[in-house]
GROMACS .gro file of C-alpha atoms in nm:
model
  483
    1MET     CA    1  -4.945   8.461   8.171
    2LEU     CA    2  -5.284   8.621   8.234
    3ASP     CA    3  -5.296   8.636   8.615
    4VAL     CA    4  -5.653   8.691   8.735
    5SER     CA    5  -5.741   8.789   9.091
    6TYR     CA    6  -6.090   8.732   9.231
    7ALA     CA    7  -6.086   9.082   9.380
    8GLU     CA    8  -6.061   9.260   9.045
    9LYS     CA    9  -6.369   9.460   8.962
   10GLN     CA   10  -6.326   9.406   8.588
   11ILE     CA   11  -6.421   9.044   8.522
   12PRO     CA   12  -6.209   8.914   8.232
   13VAL     CA   13  -6.401   8.755   7.948
   14MET     CA   14  -6.206   8.591   7.664
   15SER     CA   15  -6.364   8.702   7.340
   16GLU     CA   16  -6.267   8.557   7.004
   17ALA     CA   17  -6.048   8.860   6.938
   18SER     CA   18  -5.866   8.822   7.270
   19ILE     CA   19  -5.778   8.454   7.227
   20PRO     CA   20  -5.398   8.435   7.233
   21ASP     CA   21  -5.203   8.320   6.930
   22PHE     CA   22  -5.117   7.972   7.046
   23ARG     CA   23  -4.820   7.780   6.913
   24LEU     CA   24  -4.769   7.407   6.900
   25ASP     CA   25  -4.539   7.438   7.203
   26SER     CA   26  -4.757   7.680   7.402
   27THR     CA   27  -4.752   7.618   7.778
   28LEU     CA   28  -4.997   7.658   8.064
   29GLU     CA   29  -4.848   7.993   8.162
   30GLU     CA   30  -5.007   8.142   7.848
   31LEU     CA   31  -5.358   8.064   7.977
   32PRO     CA   32  -5.572   8.263   8.227
   33LEU     CA   33  -5.454   8.152   8.572
   34TYR     CA   34  -5.652   8.254   8.879
   35ASP     CA   35  -5.480   8.373   9.197
   36CYS     CA   36  -5.735   8.264   9.457
   37PRO     CA   37  -5.578   8.151   9.786
   38VAL     CA   38  -5.787   8.080  10.097
   39GLN     CA   39  -5.642   8.002  10.437
   40ALA     CA   40  -5.757   7.678  10.599
   41THR     CA   41  -5.859   7.881  10.904
   42ASP     CA   42  -6.080   8.123  10.707
   43LEU     CA   43  -6.455   8.078  10.732
   44GLY     CA   44  -6.637   7.907  10.450
   45SER     CA   45  -6.827   8.230  10.387
   46LYS     CA   46  -6.508   8.377  10.238
   47ILE     CA   47  -6.523   8.123   9.952
   48SER     CA   48  -6.886   8.220   9.894
   49GLN     CA   49  -6.787   8.587   9.869
   50MET     CA   50  -6.504   8.512   9.627
   51LEU     CA   51  -6.722   8.303   9.396
   52GLU     CA   52  -6.995   8.569   9.396
   53ALA     CA   53  -6.740   8.842   9.315
   54ASP     CA   54  -6.606   8.655   9.012
   55PRO     CA   55  -6.851   8.429   8.825
   56LEU     CA   56  -6.561   8.289   8.619
   57LEU     CA   57  -6.358   8.179   8.919
   58PRO     CA   58  -6.339   7.795   8.888
   59GLY     CA   59  -6.264   7.740   9.257
   60VAL     CA   60  -6.016   7.831   9.530
   61ILE     CA   61  -5.673   7.714   9.639
   62LEU     CA   62  -5.651   7.606  10.003
   63THR     CA   63  -5.335   7.701  10.195
   64ASP     CA   64  -5.221   7.613  10.543
   65ARG     CA   65  -4.957   7.842  10.690
   66SER     CA   66  -4.879   7.969  10.339
   67LEU     CA   67  -4.824   7.613  10.211
   68PHE     CA   68  -5.039   7.448   9.944
   69ALA     CA   69  -5.299   7.224  10.107
   70GLY     CA   70  -5.551   7.150   9.834
   71MET     CA   71  -5.821   7.283   9.605
   72ILE     CA   72  -6.199   7.320   9.624
   73SER     CA   73  -6.384   7.362   9.296
   74ARG     CA   74  -6.683   7.591   9.248
   75TRP     CA   75  -6.928   7.315   9.174
   76ARG     CA   76  -6.821   7.102   9.474
   77PHE     CA   77  -6.852   7.401   9.705
   78LEU     CA   78  -7.202   7.475   9.573
   79GLU     CA   79  -7.295   7.109   9.598
   80TYR     CA   80  -7.211   7.088   9.969
   81ILE     CA   81  -7.366   7.416  10.082
   82SER     CA   82  -7.683   7.330   9.885
   83ARG     CA   83  -7.739   7.021  10.095
   84PRO     CA   84  -7.971   7.036  10.397
   85PHE     CA   85  -7.807   7.246  10.670
   86GLY     CA   86  -7.507   7.290  10.436
   87ARG     CA   87  -7.487   7.669  10.481
   88GLU     CA   88  -7.500   7.636  10.859
   89LEU     CA   89  -7.241   7.355  10.860
   90PHE     CA   90  -6.983   7.502  10.625
   91LEU     CA   91  -7.019   7.880  10.584
   92LYS     CA   92  -6.971   7.956  10.953
   93ARG     CA   93  -6.694   7.706  11.014
   94PRO     CA   94  -6.327   7.701  10.899
   95VAL     CA   95  -6.265   7.598  10.541
   96ARG     CA   96  -6.076   7.290  10.653
   97ALA     CA   97  -6.406   7.142  10.775
   98LEU     CA   98  -6.555   7.171  10.426
   99TYR     CA   99  -6.235   7.041  10.267
  100GLY     CA  100  -6.264   6.724  10.473
  101PHE     CA  101  -6.582   6.644  10.279
  102ALA     CA  102  -6.506   6.804   9.940
  103LYS     CA  103  -6.148   6.678   9.905
  104THR     CA  104  -6.072   6.518   9.567
  105LYS     CA  105  -5.766   6.409   9.375
  106THR     CA  106  -5.586   6.723   9.255
  107PHE     CA  107  -5.395   6.750   8.929
  108ILE     CA  108  -5.088   6.973   8.963
  109PHE     CA  109  -4.877   7.074   8.661
  110PRO     CA  110  -4.571   7.301   8.639
  111SER     CA  111  -4.643   7.622   8.450
  112ASN     CA  112  -4.403   7.521   8.170
  113THR     CA  113  -4.610   7.210   8.087
  114LEU     CA  114  -4.722   7.200   7.726
  115ILE     CA  115  -5.093   7.269   7.683
  116VAL     CA  116  -5.126   6.960   7.463
  117ASP     CA  117  -4.966   6.736   7.729
  118ALA     CA  118  -5.173   6.881   8.012
  119ALA     CA  119  -5.496   6.841   7.813
  120ARG     CA  120  -5.411   6.483   7.723
  121GLN     CA  121  -5.344   6.388   8.086
  122SER     CA  122  -5.645   6.576   8.220
  123LEU     CA  123  -5.875   6.388   7.983
  124LEU     CA  124  -5.757   6.063   8.140
  125ARG     CA  125  -5.931   6.157   8.464
  126SER     CA  126  -6.251   5.983   8.573
  127LYS     CA  127  -6.583   6.132   8.461
  128GLU     CA  128  -6.660   6.290   8.797
  129LEU     CA  129  -6.322   6.469   8.798
  130LEU     CA  130  -6.310   6.556   8.427
  131TYR     CA  131  -6.405   6.922   8.470
  132GLU     CA  132  -6.233   6.982   8.801
  133PRO     CA  133  -5.996   7.283   8.786
  134ILE     CA  134  -5.624   7.216   8.748
  135VAL     CA  135  -5.361   7.353   8.984
  136VAL     CA  136  -5.062   7.518   8.816
  137GLN     CA  137  -4.734   7.559   9.003
  138LEU     CA  138  -4.533   7.869   8.911
  139PRO     CA  139  -4.152   7.887   8.917
  140ASP     CA  140  -4.165   8.078   9.249
  141LEU     CA  141  -4.351   7.778   9.403
  142THR     CA  142  -4.680   7.966   9.428
  143TYR     CA  143  -4.999   7.819   9.288
  144ARG     CA  144  -5.271   7.928   9.049
  145LEU     CA  145  -5.598   7.773   8.934
  146LEU     CA  146  -5.678   7.689   8.571
  147ASP     CA  147  -6.031   7.628   8.445
  148ALA     CA  148  -6.048   7.289   8.271
  149HIS     CA  149  -6.271   7.444   8.004
  150GLU     CA  150  -6.004   7.702   7.919
  151LEU     CA  151  -5.750   7.422   7.885
  152LEU     CA  152  -5.967   7.220   7.647
  153VAL     CA  153  -6.048   7.527   7.435
  154ALA     CA  154  -5.676   7.604   7.407
  155GLN     CA  155  -5.603   7.242   7.315
  156SER     CA  156  -5.871   7.259   7.047
  157ASN     CA  157  -5.715   7.575   6.903
  158ILE     CA  158  -5.372   7.410   6.895
  159HIS     CA  159  -5.521   7.102   6.728
  160GLU     CA  160  -5.674   7.327   6.462
  161LEU     CA  161  -5.336   7.495   6.416
  162ALA     CA  162  -5.162   7.157   6.383
  163THR     CA  163  -5.418   7.046   6.124
  164LYS     CA  164  -5.360   7.365   5.927
  165LEU     CA  165  -4.983   7.323   5.938
  166LEU     CA  166  -5.010   6.958   5.841
  167ARG     CA  167  -5.230   7.054   5.545
  168GLN     CA  168  -4.974   7.312   5.438
  169GLN     CA  169  -4.695   7.059   5.478
  170THR     CA  170  -4.891   6.804   5.274
  171GLN     CA  171  -4.932   7.057   4.996
  172SER     CA  172  -4.561   7.133   5.014
  173GLN     CA  173  -4.490   6.761   4.992
  174LEU     CA  174  -4.704   6.732   4.680
  175ILE     CA  175  -4.511   7.019   4.523
  176GLN     CA  176  -4.186   6.857   4.632
  177THR     CA  177  -4.300   6.527   4.482
  178GLU     CA  178  -4.367   6.698   4.151
  179LYS     CA  179  -4.023   6.860   4.168
  180LEU     CA  180  -3.864   6.522   4.242
  181ALA     CA  181  -4.050   6.373   3.948
  182SER     CA  182  -3.911   6.645   3.722
  183LEU     CA  183  -3.568   6.595   3.876
  184GLY     CA  184  -3.598   6.221   3.814
  185GLN     CA  185  -3.671   6.281   3.446
  186MET     CA  186  -3.374   6.515   3.420
  187VAL     CA  187  -3.146   6.271   3.604
  188ALA     CA  188  -3.263   5.991   3.376
  189GLY     CA  189  -3.166   6.201   3.075
  190VAL     CA  190  -2.827   6.290   3.221
  191ALA     CA  191  -2.761   5.929   3.318
  192HIS     CA  192  -2.846   5.817   2.965
  193GLU     CA  193  -2.617   6.078   2.810
  194ILE     CA  194  -2.330   5.979   3.040
  195ARG     CA  195  -2.385   5.605   3.007
  196ASN     CA  196  -2.296   5.586   2.634
  197PRO     CA  197  -1.950   5.752   2.651
  198VAL     CA  198  -1.873   5.570   2.978
  199THR     CA  199  -1.959   5.237   2.814
  200CYS     CA  200  -1.733   5.332   2.523
  201ILE     CA  201  -1.444   5.421   2.755
  202THR     CA  202  -1.486   5.109   2.968
  203GLY     CA  203  -1.501   4.882   2.665
  204ASN     CA  204  -1.203   5.037   2.488
  205LEU     CA  205  -0.985   5.029   2.799
  206GLY     CA  206  -0.967   4.654   2.765
  207PHE     CA  207  -0.850   4.681   2.405
  208LEU     CA  208  -0.604   4.958   2.497
  209SER     CA  209  -0.452   4.738   2.768
  210ASN     CA  210  -0.406   4.453   2.520
  211TYR     CA  211  -0.260   4.688   2.259
  212SER     CA  212  -0.008   4.830   2.508
  213GLU     CA  213   0.109   4.481   2.599
  214ASP     CA  214   0.153   4.399   2.228
  215VAL     CA  215   0.353   4.719   2.167
  216MET     CA  216   0.584   4.648   2.462
  217GLU     CA  217   0.634   4.294   2.340
  218LEU     CA  218   0.718   4.430   1.993
  219VAL     CA  219   0.975   4.676   2.136
  220SER     CA  220   1.143   4.396   2.333
  221ALA     CA  221   1.164   4.175   2.021
  222TYR     CA  222   1.305   4.463   1.814
  223GLU     CA  223   1.582   4.526   2.072
  224GLU     CA  224   1.681   4.162   2.068
  225ILE     CA  225   1.706   4.152   1.688
  226VAL     CA  226   1.864   4.493   1.619
  227GLY     CA  227   2.082   4.503   1.927
  228LYS     CA  228   2.223   4.807   2.097
  229SER     CA  229   2.188   5.145   1.929
  230GLN     CA  230   2.318   5.473   2.071
  231ILE     CA  231   2.039   5.673   1.910
  232ILE     CA  232   1.770   5.445   2.053
  233ASP     CA  233   1.936   5.443   2.397
  234GLU     CA  234   1.945   5.825   2.401
  235LEU     CA  235   1.581   5.841   2.294
  236LYS     CA  236   1.478   5.588   2.562
  237GLU     CA  237   1.660   5.793   2.824
  238LYS     CA  238   1.497   6.112   2.700
  239ILE     CA  239   1.143   5.974   2.729
  240GLU     CA  240   1.223   5.777   3.045
  241PHE     CA  241   1.124   5.456   2.875
  242ASP     CA  242   1.179   5.230   3.178
  243PHE     CA  243   0.947   5.445   3.390
  244LEU     CA  244   0.698   5.471   3.104
  245GLN     CA  245   0.695   5.094   3.068
  246GLU     CA  246   0.611   5.050   3.439
  247ASP     CA  247   0.369   5.342   3.463
  248TRP     CA  248   0.176   5.257   3.147
  249GLY     CA  249   0.001   4.963   3.313
  250GLU     CA  250  -0.068   5.159   3.632
  251ILE     CA  251  -0.231   5.439   3.433
  252LEU     CA  252  -0.457   5.193   3.255
  253LYS     CA  253  -0.553   5.031   3.589
  254SER     CA  254  -0.632   5.373   3.737
  255MET     CA  255  -0.845   5.461   3.435
  256LYS     CA  256  -1.028   5.128   3.469
  257VAL     CA  257  -1.105   5.195   3.838
  258SER     CA  258  -1.231   5.547   3.759
  259ALA     CA  259  -1.442   5.420   3.471
  260ASP     CA  260  -1.595   5.152   3.696
  261ARG     CA  261  -1.677   5.416   3.958
  262LEU     CA  262  -1.838   5.632   3.693
  263THR     CA  263  -2.039   5.333   3.572
  264GLU     CA  264  -2.155   5.272   3.931
  265LEU     CA  265  -2.255   5.637   3.962
  266VAL     CA  266  -2.455   5.626   3.638
  267THR     CA  267  -2.628   5.306   3.753
  268SER     CA  268  -2.726   5.466   4.086
  269LEU     CA  269  -2.855   5.777   3.911
  270HIS     CA  270  -3.055   5.560   3.676
  271THR     CA  271  -3.200   5.364   3.971
  272PHE     CA  272  -3.287   5.686   4.154
  273SER     CA  273  -3.461   5.833   3.850
  274HIS     CA  274  -3.683   5.525   3.813
  275MET     CA  275  -3.804   5.517   4.174
  276ASP     CA  276  -4.179   5.564   4.149
  277GLY     CA  277  -4.346   5.663   4.476
  278THR     CA  278  -4.702   5.619   4.347
  279GLN     CA  279  -4.700   5.259   4.224
  280LEU     CA  280  -4.663   4.941   4.428
  281LYS     CA  281  -4.406   4.725   4.255
  282GLU     CA  282  -4.115   4.495   4.330
  283ALA     CA  283  -3.789   4.670   4.416
  284ASN     CA  284  -3.438   4.590   4.530
  285ILE     CA  285  -3.408   4.729   4.885
  286HIS     CA  286  -3.029   4.738   4.867
  287GLU     CA  287  -3.041   4.952   4.553
  288CYS     CA  288  -3.278   5.193   4.730
  289ILE     CA  289  -3.037   5.223   5.024
  290ASP     CA  290  -2.730   5.261   4.803
  291SER     CA  291  -2.898   5.532   4.596
  292THR     CA  292  -2.986   5.719   4.916
  293LEU     CA  293  -2.627   5.692   5.037
  294LEU     CA  294  -2.511   5.827   4.702
  295ILE     CA  295  -2.730   6.135   4.745
  296LEU     CA  296  -2.597   6.185   5.100
  297LYS     CA  297  -2.236   6.111   5.002
  298ASN     CA  298  -2.131   6.474   5.037
  299ARG     CA  299  -2.242   6.475   5.403
  300LEU     CA  300  -2.093   6.133   5.475
  301LYS     CA  301  -1.743   6.195   5.347
  302TYR     CA  302  -1.636   6.413   5.642
  303GLY     CA  303  -1.528   6.148   5.891
  304ILE     CA  304  -1.842   5.932   5.908
  305LYS     CA  305  -1.787   5.563   5.838
  306VAL     CA  306  -2.071   5.363   5.681
  307VAL     CA  307  -2.073   4.989   5.752
  308LYS     CA  308  -2.308   4.784   5.534
  309LYS     CA  309  -2.409   4.434   5.643
  310TYR     CA  310  -2.643   4.325   5.368
  311GLY     CA  311  -2.814   3.990   5.390
  312GLU     CA  312  -2.977   3.802   5.104
  313LEU     CA  313  -3.308   3.974   5.036
  314PRO     CA  314  -3.578   3.893   4.783
  315PHE     CA  315  -3.738   4.168   4.580
  316VAL     CA  316  -3.994   4.349   4.797
  317LYS     CA  317  -4.326   4.480   4.668
  318CYS     CA  318  -4.326   4.841   4.787
  319TYR     CA  319  -4.337   5.208   4.699
  320SER     CA  320  -3.965   5.238   4.635
  321GLY     CA  321  -3.960   5.618   4.613
  322GLN     CA  322  -4.132   5.652   4.950
  323LEU     CA  323  -3.901   5.396   5.109
  324SER     CA  324  -3.604   5.594   4.981
  325GLN     CA  325  -3.754   5.895   5.162
  326VAL     CA  326  -3.769   5.683   5.480
  327PHE     CA  327  -3.402   5.589   5.445
  328MET     CA  328  -3.314   5.951   5.369
  329ASN     CA  329  -3.489   6.081   5.684
  330ILE     CA  330  -3.338   5.822   5.918
  331ILE     CA  331  -2.984   5.842   5.780
  332SER     CA  332  -2.996   6.223   5.776
  333ASN     CA  333  -3.097   6.223   6.144
  334ALA     CA  334  -2.809   5.984   6.219
  335ILE     CA  335  -2.566   6.218   6.042
  336ASP     CA  336  -2.702   6.515   6.240
  337ALA     CA  337  -2.651   6.324   6.566
  338LEU     CA  338  -2.295   6.224   6.475
  339GLU     CA  339  -2.195   6.572   6.357
  340GLU     CA  340  -2.256   6.699   6.711
  341ILE     CA  341  -1.979   6.481   6.858
  342LYS     CA  342  -1.758   6.358   6.573
  343GLY     CA  343  -1.489   6.614   6.660
  344GLU     CA  344  -1.434   6.466   7.006
  345THR     CA  345  -1.096   6.304   7.067
  346GLY     CA  346  -1.087   5.932   6.993
  347PHE     CA  347  -1.444   5.918   6.862
  348VAL     CA  348  -1.501   5.739   6.530
  349ALA     CA  349  -1.842   5.830   6.391
  350ALA     CA  350  -2.014   5.533   6.227
  351ILE     CA  351  -2.347   5.439   6.074
  352SER     CA  352  -2.436   5.072   6.044
  353ILE     CA  353  -2.694   4.945   5.794
  354GLU     CA  354  -2.801   4.582   5.830
  355THR     CA  355  -3.062   4.384   5.636
  356GLU     CA  356  -3.204   4.035   5.674
  357VAL     CA  357  -3.520   3.828   5.638
  358ILE     CA  358  -3.697   3.738   5.964
  359GLU     CA  359  -3.964   3.473   6.006
  360SER     CA  360  -4.273   3.575   6.201
  361SER     CA  361  -4.202   3.304   6.458
  362ASP     CA  362  -3.861   3.458   6.528
  363LEU     CA  363  -4.022   3.797   6.565
  364ASP     CA  364  -4.278   3.661   6.811
  365CYS     CA  365  -4.005   3.489   7.012
  366ALA     CA  366  -3.805   3.811   7.030
  367SER     CA  367  -4.111   3.995   7.157
  368ALA     CA  368  -4.196   3.728   7.414
  369LYS     CA  369  -3.839   3.718   7.545
  370LEU     CA  370  -3.825   4.096   7.572
  371MET     CA  371  -4.153   4.115   7.762
  372GLN     CA  372  -4.053   3.821   7.988
  373ASN     CA  373  -3.735   4.003   8.083
  374TYR     CA  374  -3.937   4.314   8.158
  375VAL     CA  375  -4.194   4.138   8.374
  376SER     CA  376  -3.927   3.947   8.565
  377GLY     CA  377  -3.740   4.268   8.637
  378ASP     CA  378  -3.429   4.169   8.441
  379ARG     CA  379  -3.323   4.528   8.386
  380GLU     CA  380  -2.965   4.443   8.292
  381ASN     CA  381  -3.091   4.279   7.973
  382LEU     CA  382  -3.318   4.573   7.910
  383GLN     CA  383  -3.077   4.862   7.929
  384GLU     CA  384  -3.165   4.929   7.570
  385ARG     CA  385  -3.490   5.119   7.567
  386SER     CA  386  -3.732   5.018   7.296
  387LEU     CA  387  -4.015   5.221   7.155
  388SER     CA  388  -4.253   5.096   6.892
  389SER     CA  389  -4.428   5.353   6.679
  390GLN     CA  390  -4.706   5.122   6.569
  391ASN     CA  391  -4.947   5.318   6.787
  392GLY     CA  392  -4.716   5.582   6.932
  393ASN     CA  393  -4.749   5.449   7.288
  394TYR     CA  394  -4.467   5.475   7.538
  395ASN     CA  395  -4.513   5.381   7.903
  396GLY     CA  396  -4.195   5.540   8.033
  397GLU     CA  397  -4.016   5.208   8.072
  398LEU     CA  398  -4.051   4.983   7.769
  399SER     CA  399  -4.280   4.942   7.472
  400TYR     CA  400  -4.214   4.684   7.203
  401GLU     CA  401  -4.525   4.618   6.997
  402ILE     CA  402  -4.510   4.323   6.756
  403ALA     CA  403  -4.876   4.309   6.648
  404SER     CA  404  -4.942   4.437   6.298
  405ASN     CA  405  -5.224   4.453   6.049
  406SER     CA  406  -5.014   4.239   5.817
  407GLN     CA  407  -5.047   3.860   5.842
  408SER     CA  408  -4.713   3.805   5.667
  409SER     CA  409  -4.519   3.491   5.752
  410ALA     CA  410  -4.187   3.667   5.692
  411TRP     CA  411  -4.049   4.017   5.718
  412VAL     CA  412  -3.763   4.213   5.570
  413ALA     CA  413  -3.572   4.388   5.848
  414ILE     CA  414  -3.366   4.700   5.779
  415ARG     CA  415  -3.172   4.833   6.077
  416ILE     CA  416  -3.000   5.171   6.061
  417ALA     CA  417  -2.787   5.252   6.367
  418ASP     CA  418  -2.547   5.524   6.475
  419ASN     CA  419  -2.305   5.544   6.768
  420GLY     CA  420  -2.406   5.893   6.874
  421ARG     CA  421  -2.525   6.012   7.214
  422GLY     CA  422  -2.860   5.834   7.192
  423ILE     CA  423  -3.207   5.976   7.256
  424PRO     CA  424  -3.325   6.070   7.608
  425PRO     CA  425  -3.638   5.883   7.728
  426GLU     CA  426  -3.849   6.200   7.745
  427ILE     CA  427  -3.780   6.264   7.375
  428GLN     CA  428  -3.836   5.900   7.279
  429ARG     CA  429  -4.196   5.935   7.400
  430ARG     CA  430  -4.268   6.201   7.139
  431ILE     CA  431  -4.025   6.129   6.857
  432PHE     CA  432  -4.292   6.016   6.609
  433GLU     CA  433  -4.530   6.304   6.684
  434ALA     CA  434  -4.599   6.544   6.400
  435PHE     CA  435  -4.420   6.882   6.437
  436PHE     CA  436  -4.207   6.763   6.728
  437THR     CA  437  -3.841   6.854   6.679
  438THR     CA  438  -3.536   6.920   6.895
  439LYS     CA  439  -3.359   7.107   6.619
  440PRO     CA  440  -3.319   7.488   6.628
  441PRO     CA  441  -3.579   7.702   6.444
  442GLY     CA  442  -3.535   7.680   6.070
  443LYS     CA  443  -3.339   7.353   6.091
  444GLY     CA  444  -3.632   7.112   6.095
  445THR     CA  445  -4.011   7.093   6.060
  446GLY     CA  446  -4.064   6.804   6.302
  447LEU     CA  447  -4.235   6.603   6.028
  448GLY     CA  448  -3.952   6.382   5.903
  449LEU     CA  449  -4.003   6.090   6.143
  450ALA     CA  450  -4.381   6.139   6.153
  451ILE     CA  451  -4.393   6.097   5.776
  452THR     CA  452  -4.147   5.808   5.801
  453HIS     CA  453  -4.375   5.635   6.049
  454GLN     CA  454  -4.675   5.692   5.823
  455ILE     CA  455  -4.500   5.553   5.515
  456VAL     CA  456  -4.382   5.237   5.697
  457THR     CA  457  -4.691   5.157   5.905
  458GLU     CA  458  -4.976   5.282   5.687
  459LYS     CA  459  -4.849   5.263   5.330
  460HIS     CA  460  -4.656   4.938   5.371
  461LYS     CA  461  -4.837   4.781   5.670
  462GLY     CA  462  -4.499   4.744   5.835
  463LYS     CA  463  -4.344   4.847   6.166
  464LEU     CA  464  -4.097   5.110   6.273
  465ASN     CA  465  -3.917   5.041   6.601
  466LEU     CA  466  -3.676   5.261   6.791
  467HIS     CA  467  -3.400   5.122   7.014
  468SER     CA  468  -3.192   5.386   7.189
  469THR     CA  469  -2.968   5.400   7.493
  470PRO     CA  470  -2.851   5.747   7.603
  471GLY     CA  471  -2.475   5.761   7.574
  472THR     CA  472  -2.451   5.458   7.344
  473GLY     CA  473  -2.640   5.520   7.023
  474THR     CA  474  -2.967   5.482   6.835
  475GLU     CA  475  -3.109   5.218   6.604
  476PHE     CA  476  -3.419   5.239   6.386
  477GLU     CA  477  -3.560   4.904   6.278
  478ILE     CA  478  -3.787   4.897   5.971
  479LEU     CA  479  -3.992   4.581   5.927
  480LEU     CA  480  -4.163   4.527   5.590
  481PRO     CA  481  -4.396   4.232   5.533
  482LEU     CA  482  -4.311   3.999   5.246
  483ILE     CA  483  -4.633   3.984   5.046
   0.00000   0.00000   0.00000
C-alpha cells in the first residue's frame, strides 16, 4: 500500500514506470491511499492549507473524537469557499459547519476489496458523485482516501491485462484444438484397427459356444454307447472333466462380456474421434455424454457413483465437440468438489446426469412460479439458490433468467448434479467470470466455466443455469434449443 501523507514535501506522481504490476485479483491496498484526517473542531482553513500543500490530495477525512465522521472532497470544498462570503463563512469556522453543507453519500470499501469490484460499484454512482473520492477502511479500522481517477486507471490496466490473458488463452485453445484434431485422427485409426479383431472375436464366440455344446453332447453319447472304461475314468479325473464341463460355459460367457465391453469402448472412441467442433450438425447428446464419461473414467472409478437418467431425446443440431468440452468442464468440476469430501464417513459421492425435452410453455411456467415464490416471500420453497448466466447478473438473492435469443418452442435439458458441499453465494455471483477460480495456483485457469457459458449461450443460443445450496450440492442445467 502506498500511504501518502499531505504533509510530505515530496509530492508523489505516478509515472508510467512507477505504475504497479497489477494482477487480476489486485486490491485497493495496492493503490495510493491518502492519510488526511481533519478533526471536526479544526478550522476550515486547515483544509485549505492541506489542499495547497498537496495538489494531488483528493479531499480530507473528517473525524470526531478520533472516530470516522465523513469526507469532504477537494472540488466540493473549493465550490463552497468560492461562493459569495464562502471564505468568511467556512475558513474561520469549525469544519463541521462546512460539512453540514458539503455532506454527500460516502462510499466506504475495506482495503481487501478487489479493484475490479470497487470500480464496478463506484461507476454505479450518480453523475454528480462519480468522481468523488472513495474512503478505504484498513484492517486497523483507520481510514484512507482514494482518488476515483486512480481507481479507474487501475481498473483500466487490469482490464488490459485480462484482455491480454484472454488472447493468450484463446491462442492456447486454438493450439489445443489442433492437438485434439490430431488426437481424434489417431484415435480413429486405433479404433479402426481394434474394431476388426474385436468383431472377429465377438462373432466367433457364438460359434465356439455352439461347438462346445456339440462336443459335450458327443461325449455324453459316447459314454452311453461304450459304457464304463477305467482308462477314460482315469483320464476324466486327471483333467477334472466335471469341473471343465461346468467351467467351459462360464469361460465363454466371461469372454463374451469382455468382448462386448471392448466393442463398447471401440464405439465410444470412434464417436469421440468424429466429434467436429467447427461444423453445426445433428448429434446424439447421450453419445457425447457417454464419450466424455469414458475419458473421465479413470477419475470416476475411485468411489464416485454416476447415475444416468436419460430421457428420449431427438438428434440435436449442435457443435458436438464443443458440447463435449462443456460436459467435460462441468463433470470435472463436480469430481473436484466430490474429491474434497468423499473420504468422510458415511458419505457416498455421486454425480447425477439427467436429460429430457422441455416445452417452452413449461419453461415459462417454471420461471413464473419461481419468481412468484420470490415476490411472495416464500423462502422455504426457494432454499435452492439459482443463478442464470445468460447475462451474468446476480442480485444476491435469486436470479433465474428464462429469456433467450432463441425462439425455440422446445428445449433439450441436460442437468449435471453432484452431492458435494455446494457453492457459497459470494462465489456464485462470479462463477462465470473469466479468470475467476477458487482452485490453488497451477490447478486452474478460471476459464473453464467462462468458456462453457460462451459455448452454450453464444454458440448454441442456449442457457446455462446454476442451482446450488451450500451443504447440499450443485446442479448445472444446460438448455439447448431444438432448431
